[in-house]
């Protein structure tokens, strides 16, 4: 795992969007794993901008989202399908047939989860998985005590997650209590993953996820097992980390981040 600290939310989202763009240019057939939520909106905004201004091409790309609420049809404004259409899909040249989200209103939800896993395999697995982190430490909707080898399945949402997302639904009572989510094991099989976390309210859980012991109580700690995971944070979210000098050194010195440093310095001048 490596941790990249950026000065503020905009810079952090910008860096993640640049990594996605770089991977997509290198491999137009990229299989991209997507997350939803407020943090990711900033990344999608930038990807749309790159499509418009730099002709970033999504035409051959395939996407798989992490999760969907059980009981919400795609047309529901709070469904994650609706979120993705709104924030990314309808603004870029992606073929809608190449975009995948679990169907939250499938008659047989277990079968739907099985089929989702099979579809990911059919496309050769996920090349790059984008992740956010919830206040309960979840990635996707892998709530506390999710098995570290779990696969796509239905998961009941914790009170912490209900509280985190309630505003969007106009109150907790109107919120679905369950979601279909890729499992922790499914996420760990992606070839590369990037977790983006910004803001002071993520600082505590982020420190537990990155520097704490591996535990099913905080699903994001499983990323410590991933061979190629980058965590991108802003200063506010990094506030409770202890090894910040080391993390800063990596971004300032490792060749992999060279072009990103140069761009950052160019933006500052
Ligand atoms: C949603 C998802 C969640 C969110 C997380 C952070 O698809 O995967 O794990 O990424 O709850 O959400 P925000 O960004 O709204 O704080």
PDB file of C-alpha atoms and ligand atoms in Angstrom:
ATOM      1  CA  UNK A   1       0.000   0.000   0.000  1.00  0.00           C
ATOM      2  CA  UNK A   2       1.227   3.514  -0.651  1.00  0.00           C
ATOM      3  CA  UNK A   3      -0.257   6.744   0.636  1.00  0.00           C
ATOM      4  CA  UNK A   4      -0.200   9.958  -1.384  1.00  0.00           C
ATOM      5  CA  UNK A   5      -0.990  13.156   0.494  1.00  0.00           C
ATOM      6  CA  UNK A   6      -2.277  16.111  -1.491  1.00  0.00           C
ATOM      7  CA  UNK A   7      -2.799  19.632  -0.163  1.00  0.00           C
ATOM      8  CA  UNK A   8      -6.578  19.749  -0.575  1.00  0.00           C
ATOM      9  CA  UNK A   9      -9.615  17.904  -1.875  1.00  0.00           C
ATOM     10  CA  UNK A  10      -9.353  19.336  -5.404  1.00  0.00           C
ATOM     11  CA  UNK A  11      -5.734  18.236  -5.790  1.00  0.00           C
ATOM     12  CA  UNK A  12      -6.520  14.757  -4.439  1.00  0.00           C
ATOM     13  CA  UNK A  13      -9.466  14.276  -6.824  1.00  0.00           C
ATOM     14  CA  UNK A  14      -7.385  15.679  -9.647  1.00  0.00           C
ATOM     15  CA  UNK A  15      -4.603  13.178  -9.062  1.00  0.00           C
ATOM     16  CA  UNK A  16      -7.038  10.241  -9.027  1.00  0.00           C
ATOM     17  CA  UNK A  17      -8.668  11.442 -12.266  1.00  0.00           C
ATOM     18  CA  UNK A  18      -5.233  11.735 -13.851  1.00  0.00           C
ATOM     19  CA  UNK A  19      -4.324   8.174 -12.852  1.00  0.00           C
ATOM     20  CA  UNK A  20      -7.596   6.888 -14.354  1.00  0.00           C
ATOM     21  CA  UNK A  21      -7.004   8.875 -17.557  1.00  0.00           C
ATOM     22  CA  UNK A  22      -3.447   7.583 -17.804  1.00  0.00           C
ATOM     23  CA  UNK A  23      -4.557   3.953 -17.379  1.00  0.00           C
ATOM     24  CA  UNK A  24      -7.352   4.424 -19.907  1.00  0.00           C
ATOM     25  CA  UNK A  25      -5.009   5.920 -22.496  1.00  0.00           C
ATOM     26  CA  UNK A  26      -2.547   3.073 -21.960  1.00  0.00           C
ATOM     27  CA  UNK A  27      -5.323   0.484 -22.277  1.00  0.00           C
ATOM     28  CA  UNK A  28      -8.492   1.667 -24.072  1.00  0.00           C
ATOM     29  CA  UNK A  29     -10.132  -1.692 -23.167  1.00  0.00           C
ATOM     30  CA  UNK A  30      -9.679  -0.957 -19.469  1.00  0.00           C
ATOM     31  CA  UNK A  31     -12.062  -2.712 -17.081  1.00  0.00           C
ATOM     32  CA  UNK A  32     -12.750  -0.001 -14.562  1.00  0.00           C
ATOM     33  CA  UNK A  33     -14.299  -0.576 -11.146  1.00  0.00           C
ATOM     34  CA  UNK A  34     -16.334   2.409  -9.961  1.00  0.00           C
ATOM     35  CA  UNK A  35     -17.534   3.754  -6.639  1.00  0.00           C
ATOM     36  CA  UNK A  36     -20.248   6.305  -5.898  1.00  0.00           C
ATOM     37  CA  UNK A  37     -20.578   8.868  -3.101  1.00  0.00           C
ATOM     38  CA  UNK A  38     -19.769  12.512  -2.574  1.00  0.00           C
ATOM     39  CA  UNK A  39     -15.986  12.050  -2.717  1.00  0.00           C
ATOM     40  CA  UNK A  40     -16.090  10.455  -6.174  1.00  0.00           C
ATOM     41  CA  UNK A  41     -18.225  13.216  -7.671  1.00  0.00           C
ATOM     42  CA  UNK A  42     -15.096  15.354  -7.920  1.00  0.00           C
ATOM     43  CA  UNK A  43     -13.233  12.634  -9.802  1.00  0.00           C
ATOM     44  CA  UNK A  44     -16.079  12.114 -12.283  1.00  0.00           C
ATOM     45  CA  UNK A  45     -16.328  15.870 -12.851  1.00  0.00           C
ATOM     46  CA  UNK A  46     -12.681  15.857 -13.892  1.00  0.00           C
ATOM     47  CA  UNK A  47     -13.026  12.780 -16.091  1.00  0.00           C
ATOM     48  CA  UNK A  48     -15.919  14.440 -17.923  1.00  0.00           C
ATOM     49  CA  UNK A  49     -13.753  17.534 -18.378  1.00  0.00           C
ATOM     50  CA  UNK A  50     -10.903  15.399 -19.740  1.00  0.00           C
ATOM     51  CA  UNK A  51     -13.306  13.764 -22.173  1.00  0.00           C
ATOM     52  CA  UNK A  52     -14.488  17.169 -23.399  1.00  0.00           C
ATOM     53  CA  UNK A  53     -11.179  18.983 -23.482  1.00  0.00           C
ATOM     54  CA  UNK A  54      -8.630  16.238 -24.133  1.00  0.00           C
ATOM     55  CA  UNK A  55     -10.852  13.734 -25.966  1.00  0.00           C
ATOM     56  CA  UNK A  56     -10.366  11.096 -23.287  1.00  0.00           C
ATOM     57  CA  UNK A  57     -11.973   8.095 -24.952  1.00  0.00           C
ATOM     58  CA  UNK A  58     -14.303   5.762 -23.027  1.00  0.00           C
ATOM     59  CA  UNK A  59     -15.716   3.989 -26.088  1.00  0.00           C
ATOM     60  CA  UNK A  60     -13.937   0.669 -25.481  1.00  0.00           C
ATOM     61  CA  UNK A  61     -13.913   0.813 -21.702  1.00  0.00           C
ATOM     62  CA  UNK A  62     -16.045  -1.489 -19.507  1.00  0.00           C
ATOM     63  CA  UNK A  63     -17.180  -0.539 -16.007  1.00  0.00           C
ATOM     64  CA  UNK A  64     -18.374  -2.430 -12.951  1.00  0.00           C
ATOM     65  CA  UNK A  65     -19.757  -0.531  -9.988  1.00  0.00           C
ATOM     66  CA  UNK A  66     -19.156  -1.716  -6.464  1.00  0.00           C
ATOM     67  CA  UNK A  67     -22.715  -1.647  -5.229  1.00  0.00           C
ATOM     68  CA  UNK A  68     -26.403  -0.823  -5.538  1.00  0.00           C
ATOM     69  CA  UNK A  69     -29.214  -0.386  -3.007  1.00  0.00           C
ATOM     70  CA  UNK A  70     -31.657  -3.279  -2.740  1.00  0.00           C
ATOM     71  CA  UNK A  71     -35.164  -2.213  -3.779  1.00  0.00           C
ATOM     72  CA  UNK A  72     -34.212   0.820  -5.869  1.00  0.00           C
ATOM     73  CA  UNK A  73     -34.920   0.530  -9.599  1.00  0.00           C
ATOM     74  CA  UNK A  74     -32.390   2.151 -11.979  1.00  0.00           C
ATOM     75  CA  UNK A  75     -34.711   5.113 -12.608  1.00  0.00           C
ATOM     76  CA  UNK A  76     -34.915   6.005  -8.906  1.00  0.00           C
ATOM     77  CA  UNK A  77     -32.973   9.258  -8.398  1.00  0.00           C
ATOM     78  CA  UNK A  78     -31.225   7.712  -5.367  1.00  0.00           C
ATOM     79  CA  UNK A  79     -30.103   4.555  -7.170  1.00  0.00           C
ATOM     80  CA  UNK A  80     -26.423   4.262  -7.927  1.00  0.00           C
ATOM     81  CA  UNK A  81     -27.280   3.594 -11.591  1.00  0.00           C
ATOM     82  CA  UNK A  82     -28.918   7.016 -11.632  1.00  0.00           C
ATOM     83  CA  UNK A  83     -25.892   8.551  -9.867  1.00  0.00           C
ATOM     84  CA  UNK A  84     -23.508   7.074 -12.444  1.00  0.00           C
ATOM     85  CA  UNK A  85     -25.616   8.236 -15.405  1.00  0.00           C
ATOM     86  CA  UNK A  86     -25.824  11.673 -13.857  1.00  0.00           C
ATOM     87  CA  UNK A  87     -22.181  12.125 -12.897  1.00  0.00           C
ATOM     88  CA  UNK A  88     -20.335  10.232 -15.619  1.00  0.00           C
ATOM     89  CA  UNK A  89     -21.959   7.932 -18.153  1.00  0.00           C
ATOM     90  CA  UNK A  90     -24.193  10.358 -20.030  1.00  0.00           C
ATOM     91  CA  UNK A  91     -21.421  12.951 -20.292  1.00  0.00           C
ATOM     92  CA  UNK A  92     -18.790  10.697 -21.911  1.00  0.00           C
ATOM     93  CA  UNK A  93     -18.706   8.375 -24.917  1.00  0.00           C
ATOM     94  CA  UNK A  94     -19.059   5.154 -22.967  1.00  0.00           C
ATOM     95  CA  UNK A  95     -21.286   2.469 -24.484  1.00  0.00           C
ATOM     96  CA  UNK A  96     -24.104   2.007 -21.940  1.00  0.00           C
ATOM     97  CA  UNK A  97     -24.003  -1.751 -22.684  1.00  0.00           C
ATOM     98  CA  UNK A  98     -20.482  -1.785 -21.236  1.00  0.00           C
ATOM     99  CA  UNK A  99     -21.567  -0.301 -17.903  1.00  0.00           C
ATOM    100  CA  UNK A 100     -22.518  -2.714 -15.143  1.00  0.00           C
ATOM    101  CA  UNK A 101     -24.167  -2.246 -11.764  1.00  0.00           C
ATOM    102  CA  UNK A 102     -25.868  -4.916  -9.680  1.00  0.00           C
ATOM    103  CA  UNK A 103     -29.634  -4.947 -10.193  1.00  0.00           C
ATOM    104  CA  UNK A 104     -31.125  -3.964  -6.842  1.00  0.00           C
ATOM    105  CA  UNK A 105     -34.609  -5.064  -7.886  1.00  0.00           C
ATOM    106  CA  UNK A 106     -33.677  -8.499  -9.229  1.00  0.00           C
ATOM    107  CA  UNK A 107     -36.227 -11.138  -8.248  1.00  0.00           C
ATOM    108  CA  UNK A 108     -33.520 -13.516  -7.087  1.00  0.00           C
ATOM    109  CA  UNK A 109     -30.871 -11.382  -5.405  1.00  0.00           C
ATOM    110  CA  UNK A 110     -28.482 -14.277  -4.681  1.00  0.00           C
ATOM    111  CA  UNK A 111     -28.543 -15.256  -8.337  1.00  0.00           C
ATOM    112  CA  UNK A 112     -27.972 -11.616  -9.305  1.00  0.00           C
ATOM    113  CA  UNK A 113     -24.839 -11.575  -7.118  1.00  0.00           C
ATOM    114  CA  UNK A 114     -23.568 -14.804  -8.678  1.00  0.00           C
ATOM    115  CA  UNK A 115     -24.139 -13.425 -12.173  1.00  0.00           C
ATOM    116  CA  UNK A 116     -22.323 -10.206 -11.274  1.00  0.00           C
ATOM    117  CA  UNK A 117     -19.236 -12.143 -10.191  1.00  0.00           C
ATOM    118  CA  UNK A 118     -19.394 -14.179 -13.414  1.00  0.00           C
ATOM    119  CA  UNK A 119     -19.685 -11.041 -15.534  1.00  0.00           C
ATOM    120  CA  UNK A 120     -16.556  -9.576 -13.918  1.00  0.00           C
ATOM    121  CA  UNK A 121     -14.686 -12.794 -14.692  1.00  0.00           C
ATOM    122  CA  UNK A 122     -16.003 -12.857 -18.258  1.00  0.00           C
ATOM    123  CA  UNK A 123     -14.402  -9.448 -18.861  1.00  0.00           C
ATOM    124  CA  UNK A 124     -11.099 -10.717 -17.484  1.00  0.00           C
ATOM    125  CA  UNK A 125     -11.329  -9.115 -14.025  1.00  0.00           C
ATOM    126  CA  UNK A 126     -11.069  -5.506 -12.933  1.00  0.00           C
ATOM    127  CA  UNK A 127      -7.946  -3.617 -14.002  1.00  0.00           C
ATOM    128  CA  UNK A 128      -8.412  -0.548 -11.838  1.00  0.00           C
ATOM    129  CA  UNK A 129     -10.860  -0.288  -8.934  1.00  0.00           C
ATOM    130  CA  UNK A 130     -11.821   3.101  -7.502  1.00  0.00           C
ATOM    131  CA  UNK A 131     -12.799   3.099  -3.838  1.00  0.00           C
ATOM    132  CA  UNK A 132     -14.079   5.493  -1.215  1.00  0.00           C
ATOM    133  CA  UNK A 133     -14.211   4.757   2.492  1.00  0.00           C
ATOM    134  CA  UNK A 134     -17.275   5.041   4.695  1.00  0.00           C
ATOM    135  CA  UNK A 135     -17.251   6.233   8.282  1.00  0.00           C
ATOM    136  CA  UNK A 136     -17.839   2.597   9.292  1.00  0.00           C
ATOM    137  CA  UNK A 137     -14.613   1.672   7.486  1.00  0.00           C
ATOM    138  CA  UNK A 138     -16.425   0.027   4.605  1.00  0.00           C
ATOM    139  CA  UNK A 139     -15.224  -0.265   1.025  1.00  0.00           C
ATOM    140  CA  UNK A 140     -18.197  -0.815  -1.249  1.00  0.00           C
ATOM    141  CA  UNK A 141     -20.866  -1.684   1.301  1.00  0.00           C
ATOM    142  CA  UNK A 142     -18.683  -4.172   3.133  1.00  0.00           C
ATOM    143  CA  UNK A 143     -19.830  -3.250   6.600  1.00  0.00           C
ATOM    144  CA  UNK A 144     -17.988  -4.275   9.792  1.00  0.00           C
ATOM    145  CA  UNK A 145     -17.413  -8.029  10.100  1.00  0.00           C
ATOM    146  CA  UNK A 146     -17.611  -8.594   6.361  1.00  0.00           C
ATOM    147  CA  UNK A 147     -15.535 -11.685   5.646  1.00  0.00           C
ATOM    148  CA  UNK A 148     -12.205 -10.682   4.170  1.00  0.00           C
ATOM    149  CA  UNK A 149     -12.802 -13.309   1.467  1.00  0.00           C
ATOM    150  CA  UNK A 150     -16.424 -12.296   0.825  1.00  0.00           C
ATOM    151  CA  UNK A 151     -17.848 -12.156  -2.695  1.00  0.00           C
ATOM    152  CA  UNK A 152     -20.688 -10.105  -4.191  1.00  0.00           C
ATOM    153  CA  UNK A 153     -23.700 -10.503  -1.914  1.00  0.00           C
ATOM    154  CA  UNK A 154     -26.496  -8.706  -0.099  1.00  0.00           C
ATOM    155  CA  UNK A 155     -25.339  -6.851   2.991  1.00  0.00           C
ATOM    156  CA  UNK A 156     -27.360  -5.077   5.690  1.00  0.00           C
ATOM    157  CA  UNK A 157     -26.214  -1.486   6.249  1.00  0.00           C
ATOM    158  CA  UNK A 158     -24.911  -0.436   9.659  1.00  0.00           C
ATOM    159  CA  UNK A 159     -26.434   2.466  11.600  1.00  0.00           C
ATOM    160  CA  UNK A 160     -23.235   4.453  10.880  1.00  0.00           C
ATOM    161  CA  UNK A 161     -23.732   4.059   7.125  1.00  0.00           C
ATOM    162  CA  UNK A 162     -27.452   4.788   7.371  1.00  0.00           C
ATOM    163  CA  UNK A 163     -26.624   8.009   9.189  1.00  0.00           C
ATOM    164  CA  UNK A 164     -23.871   8.853   6.667  1.00  0.00           C
ATOM    165  CA  UNK A 165     -26.182   8.597   3.647  1.00  0.00           C
ATOM    166  CA  UNK A 166     -29.591   9.489   5.154  1.00  0.00           C
ATOM    167  CA  UNK A 167     -29.622  13.131   4.034  1.00  0.00           C
ATOM    168  CA  UNK A 168     -29.696  12.083   0.401  1.00  0.00           C
ATOM    169  CA  UNK A 169     -32.949  10.188   1.044  1.00  0.00           C
ATOM    170  CA  UNK A 170     -34.577  12.840   3.194  1.00  0.00           C
ATOM    171  CA  UNK A 171     -34.130  10.811   6.384  1.00  0.00           C
ATOM    172  CA  UNK A 172     -32.982   7.406   7.565  1.00  0.00           C
ATOM    173  CA  UNK A 173     -36.494   5.940   7.578  1.00  0.00           C
ATOM    174  CA  UNK A 174     -36.770   6.371   3.804  1.00  0.00           C
ATOM    175  CA  UNK A 175     -33.447   4.657   3.142  1.00  0.00           C
ATOM    176  CA  UNK A 176     -33.042   1.074   1.922  1.00  0.00           C
ATOM    177  CA  UNK A 177     -31.560  -1.078   4.708  1.00  0.00           C
ATOM    178  CA  UNK A 178     -29.673  -3.443   2.427  1.00  0.00           C
ATOM    179  CA  UNK A 179     -27.416  -3.271  -0.594  1.00  0.00           C
ATOM    180  CA  UNK A 180     -25.767  -5.605  -3.074  1.00  0.00           C
ATOM    181  CA  UNK A 181     -22.033  -5.108  -2.829  1.00  0.00           C
ATOM    182  CA  UNK A 182     -18.918  -6.621  -4.338  1.00  0.00           C
ATOM    183  CA  UNK A 183     -17.184  -8.551  -1.579  1.00  0.00           C
ATOM    184  CA  UNK A 184     -13.864  -7.708   0.022  1.00  0.00           C
ATOM    185  CA  UNK A 185     -12.441 -10.749  -1.780  1.00  0.00           C
ATOM    186  CA  UNK A 186     -13.822  -9.485  -5.106  1.00  0.00           C
ATOM    187  CA  UNK A 187     -12.188  -6.090  -4.549  1.00  0.00           C
ATOM    188  CA  UNK A 188      -8.866  -7.645  -3.570  1.00  0.00           C
ATOM    189  CA  UNK A 189      -8.750  -9.444  -6.933  1.00  0.00           C
ATOM    190  CA  UNK A 190      -8.623  -6.167  -8.887  1.00  0.00           C
ATOM    191  CA  UNK A 191      -5.211  -5.630 -10.450  1.00  0.00           C
ATOM    192  CA  UNK A 192      -4.852  -2.152  -9.027  1.00  0.00           C
ATOM    193  CA  UNK A 193      -6.963  -0.159  -6.634  1.00  0.00           C
ATOM    194  CA  UNK A 194      -7.083   3.473  -5.600  1.00  0.00           C
ATOM    195  CA  UNK A 195      -8.870   4.641  -2.501  1.00  0.00           C
ATOM    196  CA  UNK A 196      -9.691   8.340  -2.303  1.00  0.00           C
ATOM    197  CA  UNK A 197     -10.542   9.908   1.051  1.00  0.00           C
ATOM    198  CA  UNK A 198     -10.897  13.599   1.782  1.00  0.00           C
ATOM    199  CA  UNK A 199     -12.054  15.758   4.663  1.00  0.00           C
ATOM    200  CA  UNK A 200     -11.523  15.796   8.409  1.00  0.00           C
ATOM    201  CA  UNK A 201     -14.454  13.464   9.092  1.00  0.00           C
ATOM    202  CA  UNK A 202     -12.552  10.611   7.434  1.00  0.00           C
ATOM    203  CA  UNK A 203      -9.310  11.139   9.408  1.00  0.00           C
ATOM    204  CA  UNK A 204     -10.021   8.688  12.268  1.00  0.00           C
ATOM    205  CA  UNK A 205     -11.292   5.789  10.190  1.00  0.00           C
ATOM    206  CA  UNK A 206      -8.579   6.331   7.584  1.00  0.00           C
ATOM    207  CA  UNK A 207      -5.837   6.049  10.208  1.00  0.00           C
ATOM    208  CA  UNK A 208      -7.374   2.779  11.420  1.00  0.00           C
ATOM    209  CA  UNK A 209      -7.663   1.496   7.845  1.00  0.00           C
ATOM    210  CA  UNK A 210      -4.093   2.306   6.817  1.00  0.00           C
ATOM    211  CA  UNK A 211      -2.029   2.024   9.981  1.00  0.00           C
ATOM    212  CA  UNK A 212      -4.226  -0.125  12.194  1.00  0.00           C
ATOM    213  CA  UNK A 213      -4.211  -3.913  12.452  1.00  0.00           C
ATOM    214  CA  UNK A 214      -5.982  -6.003   9.817  1.00  0.00           C
ATOM    215  CA  UNK A 215      -9.514  -6.620  11.043  1.00  0.00           C
ATOM    216  CA  UNK A 216     -12.913  -7.568   9.669  1.00  0.00           C
ATOM    217  CA  UNK A 217     -14.285  -4.734  11.845  1.00  0.00           C
ATOM    218  CA  UNK A 218     -12.783  -2.257   9.364  1.00  0.00           C
ATOM    219  CA  UNK A 219     -13.113  -3.772   5.884  1.00  0.00           C
ATOM    220  CA  UNK A 220     -10.740  -1.208   4.371  1.00  0.00           C
ATOM    221  CA  UNK A 221      -7.851  -2.717   6.385  1.00  0.00           C
ATOM    222  CA  UNK A 222      -8.054  -5.639   3.917  1.00  0.00           C
ATOM    223  CA  UNK A 223      -6.430  -3.326   1.357  1.00  0.00           C
ATOM    224  CA  UNK A 224      -3.191  -3.866   3.289  1.00  0.00           C
ATOM    225  CA  UNK A 225      -3.243  -7.305   1.621  1.00  0.00           C
ATOM    226  CA  UNK A 226      -3.541  -5.858  -1.880  1.00  0.00           C
ATOM    227  CA  UNK A 227      -0.328  -5.971  -3.940  1.00  0.00           C
ATOM    228  CA  UNK A 228      -0.999  -2.641  -5.683  1.00  0.00           C
ATOM    229  CA  UNK A 229      -3.115  -0.250  -3.692  1.00  0.00           C
ATOM    230  CA  UNK A 230      -2.709   3.524  -3.640  1.00  0.00           C
ATOM    231  CA  UNK A 231      -4.518   5.619  -1.053  1.00  0.00           C
ATOM    232  CA  UNK A 232      -4.898   9.264  -2.063  1.00  0.00           C
ATOM    233  CA  UNK A 233      -5.828  11.679   0.707  1.00  0.00           C
ATOM    234  CA  UNK A 234      -5.957  15.395   1.359  1.00  0.00           C
ATOM    235  CA  UNK A 235      -4.270  17.015   4.379  1.00  0.00           C
ATOM    236  CA  UNK A 236      -7.494  16.995   6.392  1.00  0.00           C
ATOM    237  CA  UNK A 237      -8.032  13.256   5.973  1.00  0.00           C
ATOM    238  CA  UNK A 238      -4.330  12.607   6.650  1.00  0.00           C
ATOM    239  CA  UNK A 239      -4.430  14.429  10.000  1.00  0.00           C
ATOM    240  CA  UNK A 240      -4.416  11.271  12.165  1.00  0.00           C
ATOM    241  CA  UNK A 241      -1.744   9.330  10.245  1.00  0.00           C
ATOM    242  CA  UNK A 242       1.617   8.875  11.944  1.00  0.00           C
ATOM    243  CA  UNK A 243       4.026   8.002   9.095  1.00  0.00           C
ATOM    244  CA  UNK A 244       3.328  11.139   7.060  1.00  0.00           C
ATOM    245  CA  UNK A 245       6.998  11.993   6.469  1.00  0.00           C
ATOM    246  CA  UNK A 246       7.502   8.668   4.756  1.00  0.00           C
ATOM    247  CA  UNK A 247       4.343   9.093   2.664  1.00  0.00           C
ATOM    248  CA  UNK A 248       5.373  12.581   1.589  1.00  0.00           C
ATOM    249  CA  UNK A 249       8.845  11.313   0.643  1.00  0.00           C
ATOM    250  CA  UNK A 250       7.304   8.726  -1.638  1.00  0.00           C
ATOM    251  CA  UNK A 251       5.317  11.263  -3.619  1.00  0.00           C
ATOM    252  CA  UNK A 252       8.255  13.665  -3.798  1.00  0.00           C
ATOM    253  CA  UNK A 253      10.842  11.080  -4.860  1.00  0.00           C
ATOM    254  CA  UNK A 254       9.485   7.886  -6.368  1.00  0.00           C
ATOM    255  CA  UNK A 255       9.781   7.819 -10.187  1.00  0.00           C
ATOM    256  CA  UNK A 256       6.205   6.534 -10.560  1.00  0.00           C
ATOM    257  CA  UNK A 257       4.887   9.899  -9.343  1.00  0.00           C
ATOM    258  CA  UNK A 258       7.284  12.053 -11.333  1.00  0.00           C
ATOM    259  CA  UNK A 259       4.855  13.275 -13.986  1.00  0.00           C
ATOM    260  CA  UNK A 260       2.230  13.975 -11.319  1.00  0.00           C
ATOM    261  CA  UNK A 261       4.703  16.091  -9.314  1.00  0.00           C
ATOM    262  CA  UNK A 262       5.686  18.039 -12.384  1.00  0.00           C
ATOM    263  CA  UNK A 263       2.081  18.785 -13.217  1.00  0.00           C
ATOM    264  CA  UNK A 264       1.418  19.838  -9.667  1.00  0.00           C
ATOM    265  CA  UNK A 265       4.364  22.232  -9.661  1.00  0.00           C
ATOM    266  CA  UNK A 266       3.268  23.600 -13.055  1.00  0.00           C
ATOM    267  CA  UNK A 267      -0.186  24.311 -11.607  1.00  0.00           C
ATOM    268  CA  UNK A 268       1.349  26.133  -8.626  1.00  0.00           C
ATOM    269  CA  UNK A 269       3.398  28.499 -10.804  1.00  0.00           C
TER     270      UNK A 269
HETATM  271  C1  LIG B   1     -20.387   3.625  -2.724  1.00  0.00           C
HETATM  272  C2  LIG B   1     -19.248   3.099  -1.973  1.00  0.00           C
HETATM  273  C3  LIG B   1     -18.981   3.578  -0.585  1.00  0.00           C
HETATM  274  C4  LIG B   1     -18.505   5.046  -0.570  1.00  0.00           C
HETATM  275  C5  LIG B   1     -18.200   5.509   0.843  1.00  0.00           C
HETATM  276  C6  LIG B   1     -17.775   6.961   0.902  1.00  0.00           C
HETATM  277  O1  LIG B   1     -20.415   3.083  -4.019  1.00  0.00           O
HETATM  278  O2  LIG B   1     -18.558   2.277  -2.475  1.00  0.00           O
HETATM  279  O3  LIG B   1     -18.016   2.745  -0.004  1.00  0.00           O
HETATM  280  O4  LIG B   1     -17.365   5.161  -1.374  1.00  0.00           O
HETATM  281  O5  LIG B   1     -19.328   5.335   1.655  1.00  0.00           O
HETATM  282  O6  LIG B   1     -18.837   7.775   0.566  1.00  0.00           O
HETATM  283  P1  LIG B   1     -18.673   9.386   0.517  1.00  0.00           P
HETATM  284  O7  LIG B   1     -17.717   9.662  -0.567  1.00  0.00           O
HETATM  285  O8  LIG B   1     -20.059   9.872   0.190  1.00  0.00           O
HETATM  286  O9  LIG B   1     -18.174   9.797   1.854  1.00  0.00           O
END
